[in-house]
Short mmCIF file of C-alpha atoms in Angstrom, two decimals:
data_model
loop_
_atom_site.label_atom_id
_atom_site.label_comp_id
_atom_site.label_asym_id
_atom_site.label_seq_id
_atom_site.Cartn_x
_atom_site.Cartn_y
_atom_site.Cartn_z
CA UNK A 19 0.00 0.08 -0.08
CA UNK A 20 2.05 2.89 -1.38
CA UNK A 21 1.25 6.38 0.09
CA UNK A 22 2.35 9.69 -1.36
CA UNK A 23 4.36 12.10 0.56
CA UNK A 24 1.43 14.45 0.39
CA UNK A 25 -0.92 11.92 1.96
CA UNK A 26 1.42 11.17 4.67
CA UNK A 27 2.26 14.88 5.31
CA UNK A 28 -1.46 15.74 5.62
CA UNK A 29 -1.94 12.58 8.00
CA UNK A 30 0.81 14.04 10.08
CA UNK A 31 -0.72 17.48 10.20
CA UNK A 32 -4.13 16.04 11.11
CA UNK A 33 -2.33 13.80 13.84
CA UNK A 34 -4.34 10.92 12.25
CA UNK A 35 -4.15 7.79 14.49
CA UNK A 36 -5.16 5.55 11.59
CA UNK A 37 -1.66 5.94 10.28
CA UNK A 38 0.13 4.71 13.36
CA UNK A 39 2.70 2.17 12.48
CA UNK A 40 2.37 2.91 8.71
CA UNK A 41 5.01 5.69 8.45
CA UNK A 42 7.29 7.87 10.52
CA UNK A 43 8.12 11.38 9.45
CA UNK A 44 11.80 12.73 9.84
CA UNK A 45 12.59 16.44 9.82
CA UNK A 46 15.71 17.39 8.12
CA UNK A 47 15.98 20.83 10.05
CA UNK A 48 15.97 19.29 13.47
CA UNK A 49 17.40 15.79 12.85
CA UNK A 50 14.44 14.01 14.75
CA UNK A 51 11.82 11.56 13.62
CA UNK A 52 8.25 11.41 14.74
CA UNK A 53 5.12 9.10 14.72
CA UNK A 54 2.09 10.50 12.80
CA UNK A 55 0.26 11.58 16.01
CA UNK A 56 3.05 13.69 17.29
CA UNK A 57 1.92 16.93 18.78
CA UNK A 58 5.12 19.00 17.96
CA UNK A 59 4.79 21.79 15.54
CA UNK A 60 4.75 20.71 11.95
CA UNK A 61 7.54 21.72 9.56
CA UNK A 62 7.21 22.51 5.82
CA UNK A 63 6.83 19.61 3.68
CA UNK A 64 10.01 20.22 1.72
CA UNK A 65 11.87 19.77 5.05
CA UNK A 66 10.66 16.27 5.71
CA UNK A 67 11.16 12.69 4.61
CA UNK A 68 9.09 9.53 5.36
CA UNK A 69 10.03 5.97 6.40
CA UNK A 70 7.98 2.86 6.63
CA UNK A 71 10.09 1.70 9.74
CA UNK A 72 12.03 3.05 12.63
CA UNK A 73 15.43 1.59 11.68
CA UNK A 74 16.11 3.51 8.52
CA UNK A 75 15.85 6.99 9.93
CA UNK A 76 18.19 6.15 12.81
CA UNK A 77 20.68 4.74 10.26
CA UNK A 78 20.46 8.07 8.58
CA UNK A 79 21.39 9.87 11.76
CA UNK A 80 17.78 10.95 12.88
CA UNK A 81 16.97 10.96 16.56
CA UNK A 82 13.70 9.61 18.07
CA UNK A 83 11.46 12.57 19.08
CA UNK A 84 11.21 13.19 22.89
CA UNK A 85 7.59 14.26 22.61
CA UNK A 86 5.96 11.36 20.85
CA UNK A 87 8.75 8.59 21.52
CA UNK A 88 8.41 6.75 18.24
CA UNK A 89 10.44 3.79 19.49
CA UNK A 90 7.89 3.09 22.08
CA UNK A 91 4.54 1.16 21.75
CA UNK A 92 2.05 3.66 23.47
CA UNK A 93 -0.20 0.74 24.79
CA UNK A 94 2.37 -1.66 25.79
CA UNK A 95 2.80 -2.54 29.40
CA UNK A 96 5.80 -0.97 30.96
CA UNK A 97 8.36 -3.49 32.15
CA UNK A 98 7.89 -2.90 35.96
CA UNK A 99 4.14 -3.15 35.59
CA UNK A 100 4.37 -6.30 33.60
CA UNK A 101 6.39 -7.76 36.35
CA UNK A 102 3.58 -7.02 38.70
CA UNK A 103 1.08 -8.59 36.47
CA UNK A 104 3.34 -11.59 36.06
CA UNK A 105 3.68 -12.07 39.97
CA UNK A 106 -0.16 -11.73 40.48
CA UNK A 107 -0.70 -14.38 37.79
CA UNK A 108 1.63 -16.70 39.70
CA UNK A 109 0.24 -15.79 43.01
CA UNK A 110 -3.20 -14.00 43.15
CA UNK A 111 -3.12 -13.90 47.00
CA UNK A 112 -0.31 -11.28 46.80
CA UNK A 113 -1.09 -7.76 47.80
CA UNK A 114 1.00 -4.82 46.70
CA UNK A 115 0.67 -1.71 48.69
CA UNK A 116 1.80 1.79 47.92
CA UNK A 117 4.86 1.17 50.11
CA UNK A 118 5.65 -1.76 48.10
CA UNK A 119 5.49 -0.01 44.91
CA UNK A 120 7.79 2.83 46.19
CA UNK A 121 10.37 0.12 46.97
CA UNK A 122 10.31 -0.99 43.49
CA UNK A 123 11.11 2.58 42.31
CA UNK A 124 7.44 3.06 41.06
CA UNK A 125 5.19 6.18 41.83
CA UNK A 126 1.85 4.83 43.06
CA UNK A 127 0.04 7.68 41.27
CA UNK A 128 1.53 6.76 38.09
CA UNK A 129 0.67 3.03 38.49
CA UNK A 130 -2.91 4.09 39.36
CA UNK A 131 -3.16 6.15 36.23
CA UNK A 132 -1.88 3.44 34.10
CA UNK A 133 -4.35 0.89 35.36
CA UNK A 134 -7.26 3.32 35.11
CA UNK A 135 -6.46 4.03 31.53
CA UNK A 136 -5.85 0.44 30.52
CA UNK A 137 -8.02 -1.52 32.73
CA UNK A 138 -10.58 0.98 33.91
CA UNK A 139 -9.99 0.51 37.62
CA UNK A 140 -7.17 1.34 39.97
CA UNK A 141 -4.29 -1.17 40.49
CA UNK A 142 -5.69 -1.98 44.10
CA UNK A 143 -9.10 -2.60 42.50
CA UNK A 144 -7.37 -4.69 39.86
CA UNK A 145 -5.68 -6.91 42.59
CA UNK A 146 -9.00 -7.44 44.33
CA UNK A 147 -10.60 -8.36 41.20
CA UNK A 148 -7.85 -10.86 40.22
CA UNK A 149 -7.82 -12.42 43.70
CA UNK A 150 -11.61 -12.83 43.92
CA UNK A 151 -11.55 -14.49 40.38
CA UNK A 152 -9.03 -17.00 41.55
CA UNK A 153 -11.07 -17.65 44.67
CA UNK A 154 -14.23 -18.06 42.57
CA UNK A 155 -12.77 -20.79 40.49
CA UNK A 156 -11.43 -22.71 43.58
CA UNK A 157 -15.09 -22.78 44.83
CA UNK A 158 -16.27 -23.92 41.45
CA UNK A 159 -13.97 -26.76 41.80
CA UNK A 160 -15.60 -27.74 45.20
CA UNK A 161 -12.87 -26.27 47.60
CA UNK A 162 -14.11 -25.25 50.99
CA UNK A 163 -15.04 -21.57 51.46
CA UNK A 164 -13.09 -20.84 54.64
CA UNK A 165 -9.86 -22.45 53.18
CA UNK A 166 -10.34 -20.70 49.85
CA UNK A 167 -10.72 -17.30 51.63
CA UNK A 168 -7.55 -17.81 53.75
CA UNK A 169 -5.57 -19.21 50.89
CA UNK A 170 -6.48 -16.11 48.80
CA UNK A 171 -5.03 -13.83 51.40
CA UNK A 172 -8.16 -12.58 53.14
CA UNK A 173 -7.75 -12.22 56.90
CA UNK A 174 -11.51 -12.73 57.68
CA UNK A 175 -14.42 -14.69 56.23
CA UNK A 176 -16.59 -11.49 56.41
CA UNK A 177 -14.01 -9.55 54.38
CA UNK A 178 -13.99 -12.35 51.71
CA UNK A 179 -17.87 -12.50 51.63
CA UNK A 180 -18.11 -8.84 51.27
CA UNK A 181 -15.59 -8.81 48.34
CA UNK A 182 -17.25 -11.68 46.70
CA UNK A 183 -20.76 -9.93 46.90
CA UNK A 184 -19.34 -6.70 45.52
CA UNK A 185 -17.98 -8.45 42.45
CA UNK A 186 -20.77 -11.17 41.86
CA UNK A 187 -23.77 -9.73 43.59
CA UNK A 188 -24.17 -12.78 45.79
CA UNK A 189 -22.45 -14.83 48.39
CA UNK A 190 -19.86 -17.50 47.86
CA UNK A 191 -22.26 -20.18 48.95
CA UNK A 192 -24.70 -19.07 46.04
CA UNK A 193 -22.03 -19.05 43.42
CA UNK A 194 -22.02 -22.68 42.22
CA UNK A 195 -24.05 -21.92 39.18
CA UNK A 196 -22.36 -18.55 38.20
CA UNK A 197 -19.93 -18.17 35.28
CA UNK A 198 -16.89 -16.16 34.74
CA UNK A 199 -15.18 -15.17 31.50
CA UNK A 200 -11.49 -14.50 32.09
CA UNK A 201 -9.83 -11.48 30.55
CA UNK A 202 -6.02 -10.77 30.11
CA UNK A 203 -3.78 -8.24 28.25
CA UNK A 204 -1.33 -9.81 25.89
CA UNK A 205 1.56 -7.78 24.20
CA UNK A 206 2.41 -8.43 20.64
CA UNK A 207 4.82 -6.75 18.23
CA UNK A 208 2.08 -4.72 16.68
CA UNK A 209 0.10 -3.68 19.77
CA UNK A 210 -1.57 -4.91 22.93
CA UNK A 211 -4.26 -7.38 22.71
CA UNK A 212 -7.21 -8.09 24.93
CA UNK A 213 -8.03 -11.86 25.24
CA UNK A 214 -11.20 -13.52 26.76
CA UNK A 215 -11.77 -17.19 27.41
CA UNK A 216 -14.22 -19.50 29.01
CA UNK A 217 -13.72 -23.12 29.85
CA UNK A 218 -14.19 -24.11 26.12
CA UNK A 219 -11.65 -21.73 24.59
CA UNK A 220 -10.92 -18.31 23.33
CA UNK A 221 -14.01 -16.11 22.69
CA UNK A 222 -12.27 -12.86 21.95
CA UNK A 223 -8.84 -11.68 20.78
CA UNK A 224 -8.94 -7.94 19.99
CA UNK A 225 -6.48 -5.08 19.82
CA UNK A 226 -6.99 -2.92 22.91
CA UNK A 227 -7.46 0.37 20.81
CA UNK A 228 -10.27 -1.14 18.87
CA UNK A 229 -13.36 1.23 19.18
CA UNK A 230 -15.84 -1.60 19.17
CA UNK A 231 -14.17 -3.31 22.13
CA UNK A 232 -16.54 -2.15 24.83
CA UNK A 233 -19.45 -3.21 22.73
CA UNK A 234 -17.85 -6.65 22.07
CA UNK A 235 -17.23 -7.22 25.76
CA UNK A 236 -20.87 -6.52 26.53
CA UNK A 237 -22.08 -8.85 23.94
CA UNK A 238 -19.81 -11.64 25.25
CA UNK A 239 -20.94 -10.99 28.70
CA UNK A 240 -24.72 -11.16 27.75
CA UNK A 241 -24.22 -14.28 25.50
CA UNK A 242 -22.56 -16.28 28.32
CA UNK A 243 -24.56 -14.59 31.06
CA UNK A 244 -21.33 -14.26 32.89
CA UNK A 245 -19.08 -11.65 34.67
CA UNK A 246 -15.86 -10.76 32.62
CA UNK A 247 -13.10 -10.52 35.10
CA UNK A 248 -9.30 -10.22 34.95
CA UNK A 249 -7.89 -13.52 35.50
CA UNK A 250 -5.82 -16.68 34.27
CA UNK A 251 -7.29 -19.27 32.13
CA UNK A 252 -5.53 -22.46 30.83
CA UNK A 253 -6.32 -21.42 27.30
CA UNK A 254 -4.30 -18.26 27.75
CA UNK A 255 -1.07 -20.30 28.12
CA UNK A 256 -1.59 -21.96 24.79
CA UNK A 257 -2.80 -18.74 23.15
CA UNK A 258 0.28 -16.63 24.23
CA UNK A 259 2.74 -19.44 23.28
CA UNK A 260 1.10 -19.82 19.71
CA UNK A 261 0.91 -15.97 19.22
CA UNK A 262 4.61 -15.68 20.07
CA UNK A 263 5.55 -18.30 17.62
CA UNK A 264 3.32 -16.81 14.99
CA UNK A 265 4.99 -13.40 15.08
CA UNK A 266 8.39 -15.11 15.27
CA UNK A 267 7.41 -16.89 11.87
CA UNK A 268 7.43 -20.24 13.47
CA UNK A 269 3.63 -21.04 13.24
CA UNK A 270 1.28 -20.89 10.41
CA UNK A 271 -1.76 -22.69 12.12
CA UNK A 272 -3.21 -22.16 15.61
CA UNK A 273 -4.46 -25.23 17.58
CA UNK A 274 -5.78 -23.22 20.60
CA UNK A 275 -9.49 -24.00 21.21
CA UNK A 276 -12.12 -21.32 20.30
CA UNK A 277 -15.48 -20.47 21.66
CA UNK A 278 -16.70 -17.83 19.29
CA UNK A 279 -19.72 -15.64 19.97
CA UNK A 280 -22.07 -14.97 17.04
CA UNK A 281 -25.04 -16.05 14.77
CA UNK A 282 -24.91 -19.27 13.02
CA UNK A 283 -24.25 -17.40 9.71
CA UNK A 284 -21.31 -15.36 11.31
CA UNK A 285 -19.76 -18.66 12.60
CA UNK A 286 -20.12 -20.04 9.15
CA UNK A 287 -18.33 -17.09 7.50
CA UNK A 288 -15.63 -17.34 10.28
CA UNK A 289 -15.04 -21.02 9.54
CA UNK A 290 -14.57 -20.19 5.93
CA UNK A 291 -11.99 -17.53 6.89
CA UNK A 292 -9.98 -20.22 8.71
CA UNK A 293 -9.64 -22.03 5.42
CA UNK A 294 -7.67 -19.29 3.77
CA UNK A 295 -4.13 -20.67 3.66
CA UNK A 296 -1.47 -18.76 5.58
CA UNK A 297 0.33 -16.17 3.36
CA UNK A 298 -2.61 -15.94 0.78
CA UNK A 299 -5.62 -13.66 0.36
CA UNK A 300 -9.06 -13.94 -0.79
CA UNK A 301 -11.64 -11.21 -2.02
CA UNK A 302 -15.02 -10.86 -0.15
CA UNK A 303 -16.55 -12.00 -3.48
CA UNK A 304 -14.50 -15.29 -3.39
CA UNK A 305 -15.56 -15.81 0.10
CA UNK A 306 -19.30 -15.32 -0.73
CA UNK A 307 -18.95 -17.83 -3.61
CA UNK A 308 -17.51 -20.53 -1.27
CA UNK A 309 -20.44 -20.04 0.90
CA UNK A 310 -22.73 -20.60 -2.03
CA UNK A 311 -24.14 -17.11 -1.83
CA UNK A 312 -22.44 -15.07 -4.73
CA UNK A 313 -24.74 -12.00 -4.18
CA UNK A 314 -24.11 -12.06 -0.35
CA UNK A 315 -21.00 -10.09 -0.53
CA UNK A 316 -22.12 -7.30 1.76
CA UNK A 317 -23.38 -9.72 4.41
CA UNK A 318 -20.17 -11.78 4.31
CA UNK A 319 -18.12 -8.41 4.70
CA UNK A 320 -20.19 -7.48 7.60
CA UNK A 321 -19.85 -10.78 9.26
CA UNK A 322 -15.98 -10.48 8.69
CA UNK A 323 -16.18 -7.13 10.50
CA UNK A 324 -17.90 -8.65 13.50
CA UNK A 325 -15.25 -11.19 13.92
CA UNK A 326 -13.94 -10.87 17.61
CA UNK A 327 -11.09 -13.36 17.43
CA UNK A 328 -8.43 -11.52 15.35
CA UNK A 329 -5.48 -13.20 13.72
CA UNK A 330 -6.62 -16.71 14.75
CA UNK A 331 -9.74 -16.29 12.54
CA UNK A 332 -7.80 -14.49 9.89
CA UNK A 333 -10.13 -11.82 8.57
CA UNK A 334 -6.80 -9.85 7.64
CA UNK A 335 -6.61 -12.13 4.68
CA UNK A 336 -9.58 -10.86 3.01
CA UNK A 337 -9.04 -7.85 0.58
CA UNK A 338 -11.09 -6.08 -1.98
CA UNK A 339 -11.66 -7.43 -5.40
CA UNK A 340 -9.31 -4.80 -6.81
CA UNK A 341 -6.54 -6.12 -4.64
CA UNK A 342 -6.58 -3.12 -2.29
CA UNK A 343 -6.64 -3.49 1.54
CA UNK A 344 -10.02 -2.73 2.93
CA UNK A 345 -11.42 -2.03 6.37
CA UNK A 346 -9.93 -3.76 9.35
CA UNK A 347 -10.99 -3.32 13.02
CA UNK A 348 -7.45 -3.11 14.20
CA UNK A 349 -6.33 -0.54 11.72
CA UNK A 350 -5.42 -1.10 7.99
CA UNK A 351 -1.66 -0.71 9.05
CA UNK A 352 -1.97 -3.83 11.25
CA UNK A 353 -3.73 -5.70 8.42
CA UNK A 354 -0.66 -4.72 6.20
CA UNK A 355 1.80 -5.81 8.76
CA UNK A 356 0.17 -9.17 9.28
CA UNK A 357 0.06 -9.84 5.53
CA UNK A 358 3.67 -8.67 5.22
CA UNK A 359 4.64 -11.04 7.90
CA UNK A 360 2.97 -13.95 6.48
CA UNK A 361 4.28 -13.42 2.90
CA UNK A 362 7.88 -12.80 4.17
CA UNK A 363 7.87 -16.09 6.02
CA UNK A 364 6.19 -18.07 3.21
CA UNK A 365 8.44 -16.72 0.52
#
């Protein structure tokens, strides 16, 4: 997808987020390079040049902008916060207080803001949610309520009961028939993804900046009549392993079980998507033909757009009949990157 300098310059002037990851603009007069959304004052077009990666401008002597930080993924979990998340995953009973954060060289207010932005709740609330999810699963497996409360780090049964009711709206003894959908952030080379899973498999894998994400989460919660809560799930282990191998070019097919949420027609369309060979593409028309409904191109395209399990159900492999890249929930630039990855490995 070749873009003209004029289009990229205008996108930079508009601070258009749709071009994040597509190009970087270097300024000849200052010797720096920026991402498209940089808020710094824009130079004249004759004083800039464009690159499709961050390596080339650095080889030419350009320095990364200190304002927009083009070498960083804006949604990626900082290293120290990722360490906190990993420790909680290994032991949900842990309780990090502000004092513990300060000892690690972290500013509690900054940690609070990061969790509010990326999870919609404070770090301390996140810890409580993670802990109560772990306890819920133990109760579902038949463990004793008192032992579960103590093992989860609660100092009293009354405190455990109160926390449980705040999340599930019922006491631990009434929770046997309740259901939880687990949610986890997963970092990838092209951005942070949000994964959801139930006992049957992955029911969502979306980029965290997708505008439809809140709506999709509500649909999944309603479909399963379940609470969506931060927590670990056995399917996440397989998912993370296979995603890592995919981005390293070592995996062309996924084996992680899926539990998709959609109508019968949508699921049929998604199954056809999974038959598109790695490193190749199909048009919406070809997809409709395979489904035996040549006139149903629009319905097929709509079903593609409602796919909630990115990459594994490869809607990025569907393009327009003219060969051009078309809409993609994670952004056209990600669609391009995924196709480039697959073709580079295949050929």
